[in-house]
GROMACS .gro file of C-alpha atoms in nm:
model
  352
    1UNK     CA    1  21.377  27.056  14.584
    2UNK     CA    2  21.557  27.356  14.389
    3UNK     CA    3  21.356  27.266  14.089
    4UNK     CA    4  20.994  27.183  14.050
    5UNK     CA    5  20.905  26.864  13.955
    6UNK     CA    6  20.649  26.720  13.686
    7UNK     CA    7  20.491  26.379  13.648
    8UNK     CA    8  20.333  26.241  13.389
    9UNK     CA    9  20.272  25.859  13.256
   10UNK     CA   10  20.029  25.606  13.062
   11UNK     CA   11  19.909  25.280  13.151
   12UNK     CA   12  20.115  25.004  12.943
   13UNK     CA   13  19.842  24.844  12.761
   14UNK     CA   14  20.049  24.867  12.444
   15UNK     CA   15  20.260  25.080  12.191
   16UNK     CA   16  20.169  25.462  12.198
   17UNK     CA   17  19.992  25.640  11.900
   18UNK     CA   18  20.010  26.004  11.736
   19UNK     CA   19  19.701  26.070  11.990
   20UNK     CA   20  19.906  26.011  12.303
   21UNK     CA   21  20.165  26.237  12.100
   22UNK     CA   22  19.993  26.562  12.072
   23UNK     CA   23  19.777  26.476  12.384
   24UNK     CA   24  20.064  26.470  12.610
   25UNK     CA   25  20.394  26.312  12.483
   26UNK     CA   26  20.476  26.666  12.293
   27UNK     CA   27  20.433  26.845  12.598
   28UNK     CA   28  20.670  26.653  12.814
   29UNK     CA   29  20.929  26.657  12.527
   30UNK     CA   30  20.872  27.003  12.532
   31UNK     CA   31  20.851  27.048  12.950
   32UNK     CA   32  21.042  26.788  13.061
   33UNK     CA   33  21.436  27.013  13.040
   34UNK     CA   34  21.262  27.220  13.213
   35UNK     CA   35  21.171  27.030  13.520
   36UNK     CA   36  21.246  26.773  13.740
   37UNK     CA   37  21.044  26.458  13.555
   38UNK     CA   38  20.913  26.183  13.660
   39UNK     CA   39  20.724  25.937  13.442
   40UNK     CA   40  20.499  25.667  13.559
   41UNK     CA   41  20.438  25.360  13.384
   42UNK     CA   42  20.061  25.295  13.533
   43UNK     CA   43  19.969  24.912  13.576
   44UNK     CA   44  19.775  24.975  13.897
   45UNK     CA   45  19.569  25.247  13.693
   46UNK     CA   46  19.547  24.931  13.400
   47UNK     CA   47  19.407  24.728  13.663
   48UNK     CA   48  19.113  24.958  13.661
   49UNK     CA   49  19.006  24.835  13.328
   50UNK     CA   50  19.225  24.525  13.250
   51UNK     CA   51  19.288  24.343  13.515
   52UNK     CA   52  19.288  23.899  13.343
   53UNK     CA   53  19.608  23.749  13.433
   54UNK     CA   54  19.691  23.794  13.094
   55UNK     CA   55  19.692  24.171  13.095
   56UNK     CA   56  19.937  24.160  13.367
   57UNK     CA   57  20.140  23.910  13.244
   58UNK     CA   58  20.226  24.183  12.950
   59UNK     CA   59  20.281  24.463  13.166
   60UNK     CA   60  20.671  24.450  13.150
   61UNK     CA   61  20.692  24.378  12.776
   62UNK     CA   62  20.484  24.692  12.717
   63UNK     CA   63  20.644  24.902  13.012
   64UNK     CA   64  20.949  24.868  12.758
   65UNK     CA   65  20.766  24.939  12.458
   66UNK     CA   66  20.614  25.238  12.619
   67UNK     CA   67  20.892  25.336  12.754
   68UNK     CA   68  21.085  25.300  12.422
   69UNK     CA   69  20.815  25.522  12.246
   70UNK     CA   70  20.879  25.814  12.479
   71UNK     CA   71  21.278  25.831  12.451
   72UNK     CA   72  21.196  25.785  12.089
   73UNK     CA   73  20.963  26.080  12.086
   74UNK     CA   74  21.269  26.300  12.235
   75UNK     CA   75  21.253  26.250  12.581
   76UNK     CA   76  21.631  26.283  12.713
   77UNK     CA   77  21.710  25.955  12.944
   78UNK     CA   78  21.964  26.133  13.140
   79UNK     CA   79  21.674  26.400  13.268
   80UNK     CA   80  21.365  26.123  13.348
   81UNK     CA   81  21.277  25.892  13.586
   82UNK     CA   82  21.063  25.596  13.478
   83UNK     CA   83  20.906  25.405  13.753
   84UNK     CA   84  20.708  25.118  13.755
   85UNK     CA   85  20.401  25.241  13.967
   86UNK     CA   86  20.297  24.832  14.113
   87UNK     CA   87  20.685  24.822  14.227
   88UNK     CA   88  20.612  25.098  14.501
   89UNK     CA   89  20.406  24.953  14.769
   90UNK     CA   90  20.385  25.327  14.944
   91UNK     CA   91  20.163  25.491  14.681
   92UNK     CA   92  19.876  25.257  14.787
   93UNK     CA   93  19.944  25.386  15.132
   94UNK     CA   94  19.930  25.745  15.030
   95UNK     CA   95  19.592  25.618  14.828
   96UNK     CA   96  19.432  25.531  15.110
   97UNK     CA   97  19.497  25.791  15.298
   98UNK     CA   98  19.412  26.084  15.053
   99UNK     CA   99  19.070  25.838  14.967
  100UNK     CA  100  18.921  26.005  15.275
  101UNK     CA  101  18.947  26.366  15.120
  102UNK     CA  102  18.711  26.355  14.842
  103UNK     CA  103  18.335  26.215  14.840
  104UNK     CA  104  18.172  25.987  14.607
  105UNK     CA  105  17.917  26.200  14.431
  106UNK     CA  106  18.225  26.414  14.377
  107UNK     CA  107  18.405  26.158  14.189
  108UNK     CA  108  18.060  26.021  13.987
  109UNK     CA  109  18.115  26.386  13.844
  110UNK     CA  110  18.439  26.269  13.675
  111UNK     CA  111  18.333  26.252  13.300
  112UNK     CA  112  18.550  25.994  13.183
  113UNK     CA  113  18.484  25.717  13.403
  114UNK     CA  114  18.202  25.668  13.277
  115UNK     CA  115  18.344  25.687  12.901
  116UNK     CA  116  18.641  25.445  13.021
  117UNK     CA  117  18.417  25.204  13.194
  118UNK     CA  118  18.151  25.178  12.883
  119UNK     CA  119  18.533  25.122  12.632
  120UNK     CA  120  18.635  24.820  12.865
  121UNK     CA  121  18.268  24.693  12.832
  122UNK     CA  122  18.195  24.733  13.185
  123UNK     CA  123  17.826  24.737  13.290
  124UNK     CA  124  17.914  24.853  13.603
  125UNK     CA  125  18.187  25.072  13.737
  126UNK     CA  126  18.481  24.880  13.990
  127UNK     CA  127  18.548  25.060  14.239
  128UNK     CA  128  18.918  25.111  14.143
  129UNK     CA  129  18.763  25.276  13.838
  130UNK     CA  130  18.542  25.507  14.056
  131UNK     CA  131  18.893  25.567  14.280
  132UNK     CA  132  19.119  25.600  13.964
  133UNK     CA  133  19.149  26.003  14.029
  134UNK     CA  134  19.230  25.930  14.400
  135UNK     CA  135  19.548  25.688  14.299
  136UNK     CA  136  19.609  25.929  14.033
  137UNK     CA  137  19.625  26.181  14.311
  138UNK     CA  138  19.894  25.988  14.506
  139UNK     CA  139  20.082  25.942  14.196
  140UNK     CA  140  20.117  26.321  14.131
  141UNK     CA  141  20.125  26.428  14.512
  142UNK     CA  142  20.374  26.127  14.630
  143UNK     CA  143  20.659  26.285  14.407
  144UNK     CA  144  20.539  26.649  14.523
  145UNK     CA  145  20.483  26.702  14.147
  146UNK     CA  146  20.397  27.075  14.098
  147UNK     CA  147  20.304  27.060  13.721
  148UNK     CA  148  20.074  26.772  13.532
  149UNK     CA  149  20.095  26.797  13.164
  150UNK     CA  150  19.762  26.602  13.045
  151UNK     CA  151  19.506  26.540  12.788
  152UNK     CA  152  19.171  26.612  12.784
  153UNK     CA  153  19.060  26.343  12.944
  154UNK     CA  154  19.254  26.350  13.234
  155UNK     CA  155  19.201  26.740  13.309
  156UNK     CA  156  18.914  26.644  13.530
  157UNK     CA  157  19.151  26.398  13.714
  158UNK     CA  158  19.413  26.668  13.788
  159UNK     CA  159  19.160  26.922  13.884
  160UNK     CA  160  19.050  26.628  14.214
  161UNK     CA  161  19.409  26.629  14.262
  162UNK     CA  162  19.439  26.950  14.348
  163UNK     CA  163  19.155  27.017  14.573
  164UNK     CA  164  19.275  26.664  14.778
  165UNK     CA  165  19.613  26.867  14.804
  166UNK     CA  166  19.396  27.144  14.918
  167UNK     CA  167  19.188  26.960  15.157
  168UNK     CA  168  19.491  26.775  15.288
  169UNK     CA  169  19.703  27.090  15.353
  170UNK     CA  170  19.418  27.265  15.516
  171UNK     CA  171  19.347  27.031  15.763
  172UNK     CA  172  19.734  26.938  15.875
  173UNK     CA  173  19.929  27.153  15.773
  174UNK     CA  174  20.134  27.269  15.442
  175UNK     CA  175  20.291  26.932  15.338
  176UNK     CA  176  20.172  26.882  14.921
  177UNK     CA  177  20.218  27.144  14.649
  178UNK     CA  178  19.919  27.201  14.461
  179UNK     CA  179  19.988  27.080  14.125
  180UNK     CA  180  19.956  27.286  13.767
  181UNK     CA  181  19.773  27.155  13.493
  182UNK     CA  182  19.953  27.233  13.134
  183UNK     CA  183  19.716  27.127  12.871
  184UNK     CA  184  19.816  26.994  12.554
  185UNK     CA  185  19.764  27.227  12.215
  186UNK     CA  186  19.591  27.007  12.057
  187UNK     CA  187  19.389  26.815  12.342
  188UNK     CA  188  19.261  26.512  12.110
  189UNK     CA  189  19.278  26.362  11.798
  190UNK     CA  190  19.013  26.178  11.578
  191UNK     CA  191  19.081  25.815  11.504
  192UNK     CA  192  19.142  25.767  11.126
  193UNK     CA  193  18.795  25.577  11.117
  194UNK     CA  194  18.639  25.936  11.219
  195UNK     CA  195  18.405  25.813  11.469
  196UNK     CA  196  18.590  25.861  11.791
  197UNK     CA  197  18.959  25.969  11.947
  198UNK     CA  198  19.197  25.758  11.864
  199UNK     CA  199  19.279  25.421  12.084
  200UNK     CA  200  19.506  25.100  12.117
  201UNK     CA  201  19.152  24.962  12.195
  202UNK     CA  202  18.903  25.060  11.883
  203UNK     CA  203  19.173  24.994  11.659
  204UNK     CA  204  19.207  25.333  11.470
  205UNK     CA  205  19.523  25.479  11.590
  206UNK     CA  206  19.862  25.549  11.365
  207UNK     CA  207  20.167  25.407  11.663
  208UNK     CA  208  20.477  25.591  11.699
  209UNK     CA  209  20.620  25.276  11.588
  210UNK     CA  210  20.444  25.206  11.285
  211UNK     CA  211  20.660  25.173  10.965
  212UNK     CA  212  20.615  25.378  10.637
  213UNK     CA  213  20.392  25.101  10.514
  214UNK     CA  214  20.195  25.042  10.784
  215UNK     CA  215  20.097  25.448  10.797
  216UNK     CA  216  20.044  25.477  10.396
  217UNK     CA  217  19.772  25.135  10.463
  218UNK     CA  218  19.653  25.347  10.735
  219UNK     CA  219  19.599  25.705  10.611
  220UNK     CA  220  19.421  25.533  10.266
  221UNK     CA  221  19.154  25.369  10.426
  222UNK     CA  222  19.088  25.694  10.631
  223UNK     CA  223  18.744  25.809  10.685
  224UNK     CA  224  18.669  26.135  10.472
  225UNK     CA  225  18.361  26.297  10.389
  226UNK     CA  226  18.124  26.055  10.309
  227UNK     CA  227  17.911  26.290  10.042
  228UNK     CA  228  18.204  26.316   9.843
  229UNK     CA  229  18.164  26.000   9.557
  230UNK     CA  230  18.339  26.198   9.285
  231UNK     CA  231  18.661  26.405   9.331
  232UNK     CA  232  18.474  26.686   9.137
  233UNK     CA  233  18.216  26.722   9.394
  234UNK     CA  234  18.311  27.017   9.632
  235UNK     CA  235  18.388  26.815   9.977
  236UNK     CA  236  18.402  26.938  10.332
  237UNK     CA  237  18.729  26.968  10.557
  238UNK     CA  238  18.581  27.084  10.911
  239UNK     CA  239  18.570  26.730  11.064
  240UNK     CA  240  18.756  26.560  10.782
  241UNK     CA  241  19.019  26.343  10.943
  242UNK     CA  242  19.248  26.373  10.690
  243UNK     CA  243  19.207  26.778  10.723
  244UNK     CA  244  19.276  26.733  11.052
  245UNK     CA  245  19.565  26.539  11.081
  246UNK     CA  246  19.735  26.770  10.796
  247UNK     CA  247  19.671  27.076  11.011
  248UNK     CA  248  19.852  26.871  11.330
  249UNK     CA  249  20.141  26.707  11.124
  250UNK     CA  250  20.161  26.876  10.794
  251UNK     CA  251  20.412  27.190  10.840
  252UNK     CA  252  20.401  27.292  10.490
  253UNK     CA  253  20.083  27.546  10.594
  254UNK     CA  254  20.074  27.665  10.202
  255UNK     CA  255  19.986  27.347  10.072
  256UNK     CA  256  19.752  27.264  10.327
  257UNK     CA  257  19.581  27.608  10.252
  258UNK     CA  258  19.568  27.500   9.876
  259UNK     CA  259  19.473  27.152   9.929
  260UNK     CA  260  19.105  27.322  10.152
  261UNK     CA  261  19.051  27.525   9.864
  262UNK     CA  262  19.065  27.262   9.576
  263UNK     CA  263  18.869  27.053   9.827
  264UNK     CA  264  18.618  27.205   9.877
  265UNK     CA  265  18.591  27.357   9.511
  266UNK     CA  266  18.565  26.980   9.398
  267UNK     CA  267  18.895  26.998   9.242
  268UNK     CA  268  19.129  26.745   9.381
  269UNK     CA  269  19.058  26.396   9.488
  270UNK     CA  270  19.108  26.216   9.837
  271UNK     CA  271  19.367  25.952   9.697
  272UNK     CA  272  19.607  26.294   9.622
  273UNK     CA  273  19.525  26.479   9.975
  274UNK     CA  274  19.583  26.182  10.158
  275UNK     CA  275  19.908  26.090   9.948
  276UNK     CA  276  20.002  26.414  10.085
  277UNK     CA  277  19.919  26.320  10.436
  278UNK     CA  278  20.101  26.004  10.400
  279UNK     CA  279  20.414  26.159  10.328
  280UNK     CA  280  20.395  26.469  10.612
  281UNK     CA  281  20.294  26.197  10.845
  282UNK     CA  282  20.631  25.983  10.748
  283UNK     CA  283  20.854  26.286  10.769
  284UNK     CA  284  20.694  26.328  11.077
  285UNK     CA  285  20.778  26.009  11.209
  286UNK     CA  286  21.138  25.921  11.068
  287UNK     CA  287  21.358  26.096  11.346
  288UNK     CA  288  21.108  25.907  11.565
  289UNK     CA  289  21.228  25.588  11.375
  290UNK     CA  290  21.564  25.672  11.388
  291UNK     CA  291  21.574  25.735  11.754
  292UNK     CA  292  21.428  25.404  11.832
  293UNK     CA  293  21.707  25.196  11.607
  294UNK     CA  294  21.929  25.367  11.843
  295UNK     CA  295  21.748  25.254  12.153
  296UNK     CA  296  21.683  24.931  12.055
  297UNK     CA  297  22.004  24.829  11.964
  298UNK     CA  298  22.126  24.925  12.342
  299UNK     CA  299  22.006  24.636  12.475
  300UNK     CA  300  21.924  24.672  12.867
  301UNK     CA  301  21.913  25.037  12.853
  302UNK     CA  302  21.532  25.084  12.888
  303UNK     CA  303  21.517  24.765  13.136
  304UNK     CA  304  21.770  24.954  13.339
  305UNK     CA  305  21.603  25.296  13.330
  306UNK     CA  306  21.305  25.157  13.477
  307UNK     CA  307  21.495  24.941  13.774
  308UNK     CA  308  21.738  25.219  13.853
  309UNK     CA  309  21.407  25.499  13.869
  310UNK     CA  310  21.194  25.278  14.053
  311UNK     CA  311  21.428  25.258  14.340
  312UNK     CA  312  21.481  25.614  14.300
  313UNK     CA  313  21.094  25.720  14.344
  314UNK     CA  314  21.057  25.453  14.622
  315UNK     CA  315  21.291  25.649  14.805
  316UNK     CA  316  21.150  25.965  14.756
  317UNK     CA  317  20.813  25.871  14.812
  318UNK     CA  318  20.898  25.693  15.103
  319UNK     CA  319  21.002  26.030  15.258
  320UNK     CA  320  20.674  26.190  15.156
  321UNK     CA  321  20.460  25.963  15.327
  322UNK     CA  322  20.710  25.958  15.652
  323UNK     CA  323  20.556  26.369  15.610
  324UNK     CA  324  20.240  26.298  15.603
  325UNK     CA  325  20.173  26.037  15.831
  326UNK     CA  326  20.348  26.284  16.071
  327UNK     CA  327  20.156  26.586  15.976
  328UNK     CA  328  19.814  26.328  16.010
  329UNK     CA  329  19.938  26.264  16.345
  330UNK     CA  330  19.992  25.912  16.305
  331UNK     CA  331  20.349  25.876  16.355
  332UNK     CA  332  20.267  25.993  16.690
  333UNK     CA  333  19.982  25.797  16.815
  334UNK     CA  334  20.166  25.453  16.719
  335UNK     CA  335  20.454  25.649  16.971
  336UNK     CA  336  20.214  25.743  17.223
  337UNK     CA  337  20.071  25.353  17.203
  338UNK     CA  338  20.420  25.221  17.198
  339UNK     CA  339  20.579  25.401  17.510
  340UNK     CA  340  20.283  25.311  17.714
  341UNK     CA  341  20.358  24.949  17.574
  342UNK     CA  342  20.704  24.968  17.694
  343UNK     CA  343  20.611  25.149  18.075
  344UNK     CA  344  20.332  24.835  18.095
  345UNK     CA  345  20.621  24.593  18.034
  346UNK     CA  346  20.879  24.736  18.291
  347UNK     CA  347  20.636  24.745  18.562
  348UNK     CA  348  20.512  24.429  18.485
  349UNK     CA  349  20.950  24.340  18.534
  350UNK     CA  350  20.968  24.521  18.867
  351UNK     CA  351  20.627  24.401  19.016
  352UNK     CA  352  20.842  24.019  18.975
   0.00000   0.00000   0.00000
């Protein structure tokens, strides 16, 4: 490979949101002209957490709206692979393989498994959820991906990932790079009900795809500070959504700097600083619209983007696991088995 490669991906359990954006999407827009990409669409990850027959039964609808999101957000087709991770059989081969590398109290110690398993309402953890980092790991390592741009929540992941790579190289032999972690600049943002990150899930997330109406209904009924009753009481802006999605989106830093100040000196209302945030959040957006007219009206391009880079990542990672099942040793004992086979069966024809 004369250029290192980088994969990245989400699980299509819907549209993306401005939280996947400056979690990881801006990174990979950013990254991805620099290296060789490849972008997973994760339904075997889904499965983790969303697994009714009508969850998979949407998977290709939203592999196409996810995938529409991304080229939308800037990512150049003609320098990304999309794959389809449940279309490539080998990666659960390379799963089980790399499962035997890392322990289970070491993966309990994965923060957000817990966190993910409590959102899906599970009272108990699968054990897919509990192996999510290992799968993850033969995602990254199956493409010999040397860089991992991520969100927070994933950073843990990436970090098991590279001490399997470790452990795996240690014991036979140099075979996996061990991958980079680039984390995002702004690693999460608050949903605009102010009680958690926003997610497709808790319904409090601003999509990529959402029209100028849809974000002005949005950013009104934000959460703000709750003290405030009058706009001529001073308010608060550290942990004010609508502070911090103006300091993420709005690029006009002077009139974010004024807007603080008349805040907090109880001298401008919210309806005004979140008209404000209405409109940097629209500018924001409106390249991002215009891009996706143009995708959408190619009809077949993103359905063909994901068939032609599946087959392209089956082959590759079809080579990587011919490597490692030769640097296990494997390759060799089916041989060993097989040639003893075959002597067995041409004595057998001589003894007649």
């Amino acid at each position: 490979m004369s250029v290192a490669r980088m994969l990245t991906g989400d699980r299509p359990t819907g549209r993306l949101h401005l939280g996947h954006y400056v979690g990881s999407i801006a990174n990979r827009v950013r990254l991805h002209q620099r290296y060789e990409s490849f972008f997973i669409i994760a339904d075997l990850h889904m499965l983790t957490t969303r697994n009714s027959r009508e969850d998979v039964g949407q998977v290709s609808g939203n592999a196409r709206d996810m995938v529409t999101d991304i080229l939308a957000a800037g990512v150049d087709p003609a320098r990304a692979t999309f794959y389809l991770q449940s279309a490539i059989p080998e990666v659960g081969d390379l799963n089980t393989l790399l499962q035997n590398l890392v322990t289970v109290p070491r993966l309990e110690r994965v923060p957000s498994l817990k966190d993910m398993a409590r959102d899906a309402g599970k009272e108990e953890m699968p054990y897919g959820l509990l192996g999510y980092p290992v799968l993850q790991a033969a995602d990254i390592l199956c493409v010999k991906g040397r860089v991992v741009p991520v969100g927070k929540d994933n950073a843990a992941h990436v970090e098991v990932t590279r001490e399997i790579a470790r452990r795996f190289n240690h014991l036979y032999g140099e075979v996996f790079p061990v991958p980079e972690l680039i984390p995002a600049e702004t690693p999460t943002l608050v949903g605009t009900d102010g009680q958690a990150k926003m997610s497709k899930s808790r319904g409090n997330s601003i999509l990529l795809s959402d029209d100028p109406a849809a974000v002005r209904r949005k950013v009104m009924s934000m959460y703000t500070d709750p003290n405030r009753v009058r706009a001529d009481v001073p308010g608060t802006v550290e942990g004010n959504p609508v502070f911090a999605y103006h300091d993420v989106f709005n690029p006009d830093r002077a009139r974010v700097d004024e807007l603080k100040q008349r805040y907090r000196a109880g001298r401008v209302g919210d309806v005004e600083v979140k008209e404000q945030l209405v409109a940097a959040v629209n500018r924001f957006l409106d390249p991002i619209r215009e891009r996706r007219a143009e995708i959408e009206a190619d009809r077949g391009l993103v359905d063909q983007l994901i068939v032609d880079g599946t087959e392209r990542t089956r082959r590759e990672v079809h080579q990587t696991l011919v490597e490692v099942r030769r640097a296990m040793g494997l390759t060799g004992a089916y041989q060993q088995l097989r040639r003893r086979a075959e002597r067995a069966r041409r004595t057998a024809a001589t003894a007649v």
